[in-house]
Amino acid sequence: MISKEMAAAINAQINREFFSAYYYLGLSAKAEDANLKGTAAWFLAKHGEEMGHALKMYHYLIDQEAPVELSTVDAPPAGTQNVVEMFESTLHHERGVTRAINDLVDQALSEKDHATNVFLQWFITEQIEEEATVSDILGRLKLFGDQGQGLLLIDNELAQLAQGMNTTIDAATTGP
Ligand code: OFO
């Protein structure tokens, strides 16, 4: 059993994870609109990953017999973005999520809630990987150009990356 405060903080994070999923679905739609099929597939795979993260937390609350409180998910930002802006906003977004996960760990540690601390370590590692991947894509876009053949090359790479992404993350359990 975890504290009411810890459960509330995890419920808030569930909302952020669903927002992340929605955010990436919005970017996928923008990429579709720009005929960037690989980029759209990559953001759609991100959408699936974020849904998995939300469900992982959902199942953790259930396992801990803590109440699940679902709340309204904000709409993703409207408007058009070029592909560099899409990945810049993704990096900015993920850095915000990393701060939120770090705050959750701080809270678990301050409550001496070892179970939640251990549970959250998976998310800490995931955030490191996500930020690194997005930085890498952004670096390549800036290096090879976000237009013409360079963009086509990166779009094809993103299509391949999307195929390898673990969108079937084991969301039905709290384990890694
Ligand atoms: Fe939920 O993994 Fe990043 O946002």
mmCIF file of C-alpha atoms and ligand atoms in Angstrom:
data_model
loop_
_atom_site.group_PDB
_atom_site.id
_atom_site.type_symbol
_atom_site.label_atom_id
_atom_site.label_comp_id
_atom_site.label_asym_id
_atom_site.label_seq_id
_atom_site.Cartn_x
_atom_site.Cartn_y
_atom_site.Cartn_z
ATOM 1 C CA MET A 1 0.000 0.000 0.000
ATOM 2 C CA ILE A 2 1.348 3.422 -0.900
ATOM 3 C CA SER A 3 0.468 6.814 0.591
ATOM 4 C CA LYS A 4 -2.443 8.903 -0.640
ATOM 5 C CA GLU A 5 0.040 11.587 -1.687
ATOM 6 C CA MET A 6 2.145 9.122 -3.673
ATOM 7 C CA ALA A 7 -0.961 7.727 -5.368
ATOM 8 C CA ALA A 8 -2.079 11.258 -6.288
ATOM 9 C CA ALA A 9 1.333 12.018 -7.785
ATOM 10 C CA ILE A 10 1.269 8.809 -9.846
ATOM 11 C CA ASN A 11 -2.262 9.588 -11.016
ATOM 12 C CA ALA A 12 -0.994 12.991 -12.169
ATOM 13 C CA GLN A 13 1.818 11.231 -14.032
ATOM 14 C CA ILE A 14 -0.678 8.873 -15.685
ATOM 15 C CA ASN A 15 -2.352 11.982 -17.061
ATOM 16 C CA ARG A 16 1.028 13.266 -18.326
ATOM 17 C CA GLU A 17 1.713 9.941 -20.023
ATOM 18 C CA PHE A 18 -1.669 10.015 -21.751
ATOM 19 C CA PHE A 19 -0.956 13.613 -22.751
ATOM 20 C CA SER A 20 2.399 12.470 -24.167
ATOM 21 C CA ALA A 21 0.576 9.822 -26.200
ATOM 22 C CA TYR A 22 -1.849 12.440 -27.499
ATOM 23 C CA TYR A 23 1.015 14.855 -28.143
ATOM 24 C CA TYR A 24 2.804 12.312 -30.341
ATOM 25 C CA LEU A 25 -0.397 11.363 -32.119
ATOM 26 C CA GLY A 26 -0.765 15.059 -32.983
ATOM 27 C CA LEU A 27 2.798 15.163 -34.333
ATOM 28 C CA SER A 28 2.157 11.991 -36.313
ATOM 29 C CA ALA A 29 -0.834 13.662 -37.949
ATOM 30 C CA LYS A 30 1.282 16.726 -38.789
ATOM 31 C CA ALA A 31 3.941 14.504 -40.330
ATOM 32 C CA GLU A 32 1.266 12.681 -42.373
ATOM 33 C CA ASP A 33 0.102 16.051 -43.579
ATOM 34 C CA ALA A 34 3.637 16.829 -44.756
ATOM 35 C CA ASN A 35 3.853 13.413 -46.509
ATOM 36 C CA LEU A 36 6.644 12.334 -44.178
ATOM 37 C CA LYS A 37 5.510 8.735 -43.831
ATOM 38 C CA GLY A 38 8.518 7.520 -41.837
ATOM 39 C CA THR A 39 8.332 10.433 -39.419
ATOM 40 C CA ALA A 40 4.590 9.835 -39.015
ATOM 41 C CA ALA A 41 5.227 6.142 -38.286
ATOM 42 C CA TRP A 42 7.880 7.040 -35.710
ATOM 43 C CA PHE A 43 5.574 9.449 -33.868
ATOM 44 C CA LEU A 44 2.759 6.896 -34.032
ATOM 45 C CA ALA A 45 5.068 4.319 -32.447
ATOM 46 C CA LYS A 46 5.894 6.910 -29.761
ATOM 47 C CA HIS A 47 2.172 7.272 -29.177
ATOM 48 C CA GLY A 48 1.958 3.520 -28.540
ATOM 49 C CA GLU A 49 4.913 3.620 -26.150
ATOM 50 C CA GLU A 50 3.381 6.425 -24.109
ATOM 51 C CA MET A 51 0.071 4.583 -23.845
ATOM 52 C CA GLY A 52 2.100 1.663 -22.508
ATOM 53 C CA HIS A 53 3.739 3.912 -19.903
ATOM 54 C CA ALA A 54 0.357 5.186 -18.714
ATOM 55 C CA LEU A 55 -0.949 1.619 -18.404
ATOM 56 C CA LYS A 56 2.165 0.486 -16.568
ATOM 57 C CA MET A 57 1.474 3.133 -13.918
ATOM 58 C CA TYR A 58 -2.224 2.289 -13.917
ATOM 59 C CA HIS A 59 -1.422 -1.354 -13.120
ATOM 60 C CA TYR A 60 1.042 -0.298 -10.438
ATOM 61 C CA LEU A 61 -1.696 1.600 -8.607
ATOM 62 C CA ILE A 62 -3.998 -1.401 -8.895
ATOM 63 C CA ASP A 63 -1.288 -3.735 -7.572
ATOM 64 C CA GLN A 64 -0.796 -1.351 -4.658
ATOM 65 C CA GLU A 65 -4.552 -1.191 -3.997
ATOM 66 C CA ALA A 66 -4.414 2.555 -4.550
ATOM 67 C CA PRO A 67 -7.235 4.453 -6.284
ATOM 68 C CA VAL A 68 -6.907 5.165 -9.996
ATOM 69 C CA GLU A 69 -8.160 8.680 -10.739
ATOM 70 C CA LEU A 70 -8.300 9.476 -14.417
ATOM 71 C CA SER A 71 -8.505 13.132 -15.399
ATOM 72 C CA THR A 72 -9.032 15.213 -18.521
ATOM 73 C CA VAL A 73 -6.217 15.016 -21.031
ATOM 74 C CA ASP A 74 -5.273 18.342 -22.618
ATOM 75 C CA ALA A 75 -5.295 18.709 -26.389
ATOM 76 C CA PRO A 76 -1.900 18.719 -28.080
ATOM 77 C CA PRO A 77 -0.710 22.034 -29.547
ATOM 78 C CA ALA A 78 -2.281 23.012 -32.858
ATOM 79 C CA GLY A 79 -0.535 24.617 -35.826
ATOM 80 C CA THR A 80 2.078 23.489 -38.268
ATOM 81 C CA GLN A 81 5.709 22.738 -37.566
ATOM 82 C CA ASN A 82 8.568 21.798 -39.811
ATOM 83 C CA VAL A 83 10.325 18.543 -39.048
ATOM 84 C CA VAL A 84 13.154 20.144 -37.057
ATOM 85 C CA GLU A 85 10.612 21.973 -34.893
ATOM 86 C CA MET A 86 8.754 18.685 -34.346
ATOM 87 C CA PHE A 87 11.858 17.067 -32.890
ATOM 88 C CA GLU A 88 12.875 20.193 -30.978
ATOM 89 C CA SER A 89 9.480 20.274 -29.296
ATOM 90 C CA THR A 90 9.742 16.517 -28.664
ATOM 91 C CA LEU A 91 13.073 16.981 -26.881
ATOM 92 C CA HIS A 92 11.673 19.854 -24.845
ATOM 93 C CA HIS A 93 8.635 17.749 -23.963
ATOM 94 C CA GLU A 94 10.694 14.715 -22.930
ATOM 95 C CA ARG A 95 12.947 16.858 -20.732
ATOM 96 C CA GLY A 96 9.813 18.037 -18.937
ATOM 97 C CA VAL A 97 8.703 14.431 -18.441
ATOM 98 C CA THR A 98 12.146 13.547 -17.082
ATOM 99 C CA ARG A 99 11.831 16.323 -14.483
ATOM 100 C CA ALA A 100 8.389 15.012 -13.510
ATOM 101 C CA ILE A 101 9.701 11.446 -13.092
ATOM 102 C CA ASN A 102 12.641 12.748 -11.028
ATOM 103 C CA ASP A 103 10.169 14.588 -8.778
ATOM 104 C CA LEU A 104 8.239 11.341 -8.300
ATOM 105 C CA VAL A 105 11.436 9.557 -7.269
ATOM 106 C CA ASP A 106 12.256 12.384 -4.837
ATOM 107 C CA GLN A 107 8.810 11.989 -3.326
ATOM 108 C CA ALA A 108 9.142 8.199 -3.045
ATOM 109 C CA LEU A 109 12.538 8.602 -1.369
ATOM 110 C CA SER A 110 11.278 11.226 1.047
ATOM 111 C CA GLU A 111 8.423 8.897 2.030
ATOM 112 C CA LYS A 112 10.823 5.929 2.278
ATOM 113 C CA ASP A 113 8.530 4.252 -0.249
ATOM 114 C CA HIS A 114 11.025 1.712 -1.595
ATOM 115 C CA ALA A 115 8.514 -0.139 -3.757
ATOM 116 C CA THR A 116 7.594 2.989 -5.699
ATOM 117 C CA ASN A 117 11.221 4.008 -5.947
ATOM 118 C CA VAL A 118 12.100 0.639 -7.505
ATOM 119 C CA PHE A 119 9.074 0.806 -9.806
ATOM 120 C CA LEU A 120 10.105 4.268 -11.043
ATOM 121 C CA GLN A 121 13.654 3.238 -11.904
ATOM 122 C CA TRP A 122 12.368 1.720 -15.167
ATOM 123 C CA PHE A 123 11.033 5.157 -16.140
ATOM 124 C CA ILE A 124 14.312 6.867 -15.226
ATOM 125 C CA THR A 125 16.170 4.555 -17.624
ATOM 126 C CA GLU A 126 13.497 4.966 -20.281
ATOM 127 C CA GLN A 127 13.786 8.751 -20.161
ATOM 128 C CA ILE A 128 17.570 8.609 -20.613
ATOM 129 C CA GLU A 129 17.085 6.474 -23.708
ATOM 130 C CA GLU A 130 14.279 8.618 -25.098
ATOM 131 C CA GLU A 131 16.170 11.892 -24.707
ATOM 132 C CA ALA A 132 19.284 10.365 -26.299
ATOM 133 C CA THR A 133 17.312 9.010 -29.281
ATOM 134 C CA VAL A 134 15.573 12.319 -29.938
ATOM 135 C CA SER A 135 18.847 14.288 -29.587
ATOM 136 C CA ASP A 136 20.425 11.945 -32.101
ATOM 137 C CA ILE A 137 17.592 12.357 -34.629
ATOM 138 C CA LEU A 138 17.675 16.131 -34.172
ATOM 139 C CA GLY A 139 21.433 16.209 -34.642
ATOM 140 C CA ARG A 140 21.153 14.247 -37.870
ATOM 141 C CA LEU A 141 18.379 16.489 -39.165
ATOM 142 C CA LYS A 142 20.499 19.550 -38.499
ATOM 143 C CA LEU A 143 23.550 17.934 -40.066
ATOM 144 C CA PHE A 144 21.983 16.502 -43.222
ATOM 145 C CA GLY A 145 19.319 19.124 -43.710
ATOM 146 C CA ASP A 146 15.605 19.069 -43.211
ATOM 147 C CA GLN A 147 14.784 19.243 -46.891
ATOM 148 C CA GLY A 148 15.315 17.319 -50.102
ATOM 149 C CA GLN A 149 17.385 14.146 -50.152
ATOM 150 C CA GLY A 150 18.697 14.567 -46.610
ATOM 151 C CA LEU A 151 15.164 14.665 -45.253
ATOM 152 C CA LEU A 152 14.109 11.711 -47.387
ATOM 153 C CA LEU A 153 17.018 9.704 -45.998
ATOM 154 C CA ILE A 154 16.130 10.507 -42.402
ATOM 155 C CA ASP A 155 12.443 9.878 -43.051
ATOM 156 C CA ASN A 156 13.347 6.399 -44.325
ATOM 157 C CA GLU A 157 15.500 5.796 -41.255
ATOM 158 C CA LEU A 158 12.639 6.832 -38.999
ATOM 159 C CA ALA A 159 10.367 4.340 -40.764
ATOM 160 C CA GLN A 160 12.844 1.576 -39.928
ATOM 161 C CA LEU A 161 13.293 2.775 -36.368
ATOM 162 C CA ALA A 162 9.519 2.790 -35.891
ATOM 163 C CA GLN A 163 9.351 -0.888 -36.845
ATOM 164 C CA GLY A 164 11.799 -1.767 -34.107
ATOM 165 C CA MET A 165 10.108 0.271 -31.384
ATOM 166 C CA ASN A 166 8.594 -1.607 -28.552
ATOM 167 C CA THR A 167 5.038 -0.389 -28.822
ATOM 168 C CA THR A 168 3.866 -3.684 -27.427
ATOM 169 C CA ILE A 169 5.582 -2.790 -24.166
ATOM 170 C CA ASP A 170 4.214 -5.073 -21.519
ATOM 171 C CA ALA A 171 1.599 -2.620 -20.371
ATOM 172 C CA ALA A 172 -0.453 -5.290 -18.669
ATOM 173 C CA THR A 173 2.028 -5.592 -15.828
ATOM 174 C CA THR A 174 4.118 -3.281 -13.721
ATOM 175 C CA GLY A 175 7.364 -5.088 -14.523
ATOM 176 C CA PRO A 176 9.955 -3.993 -17.105
HETATM 177 FE FE1 OFO B 1 6.551 8.249 -21.086
HETATM 178 O O1 OFO B 1 8.215 8.238 -21.838
HETATM 179 FE FE2 OFO B 1 8.894 9.842 -22.332
HETATM 180 O O2 OFO B 1 7.447 10.827 -22.235
#
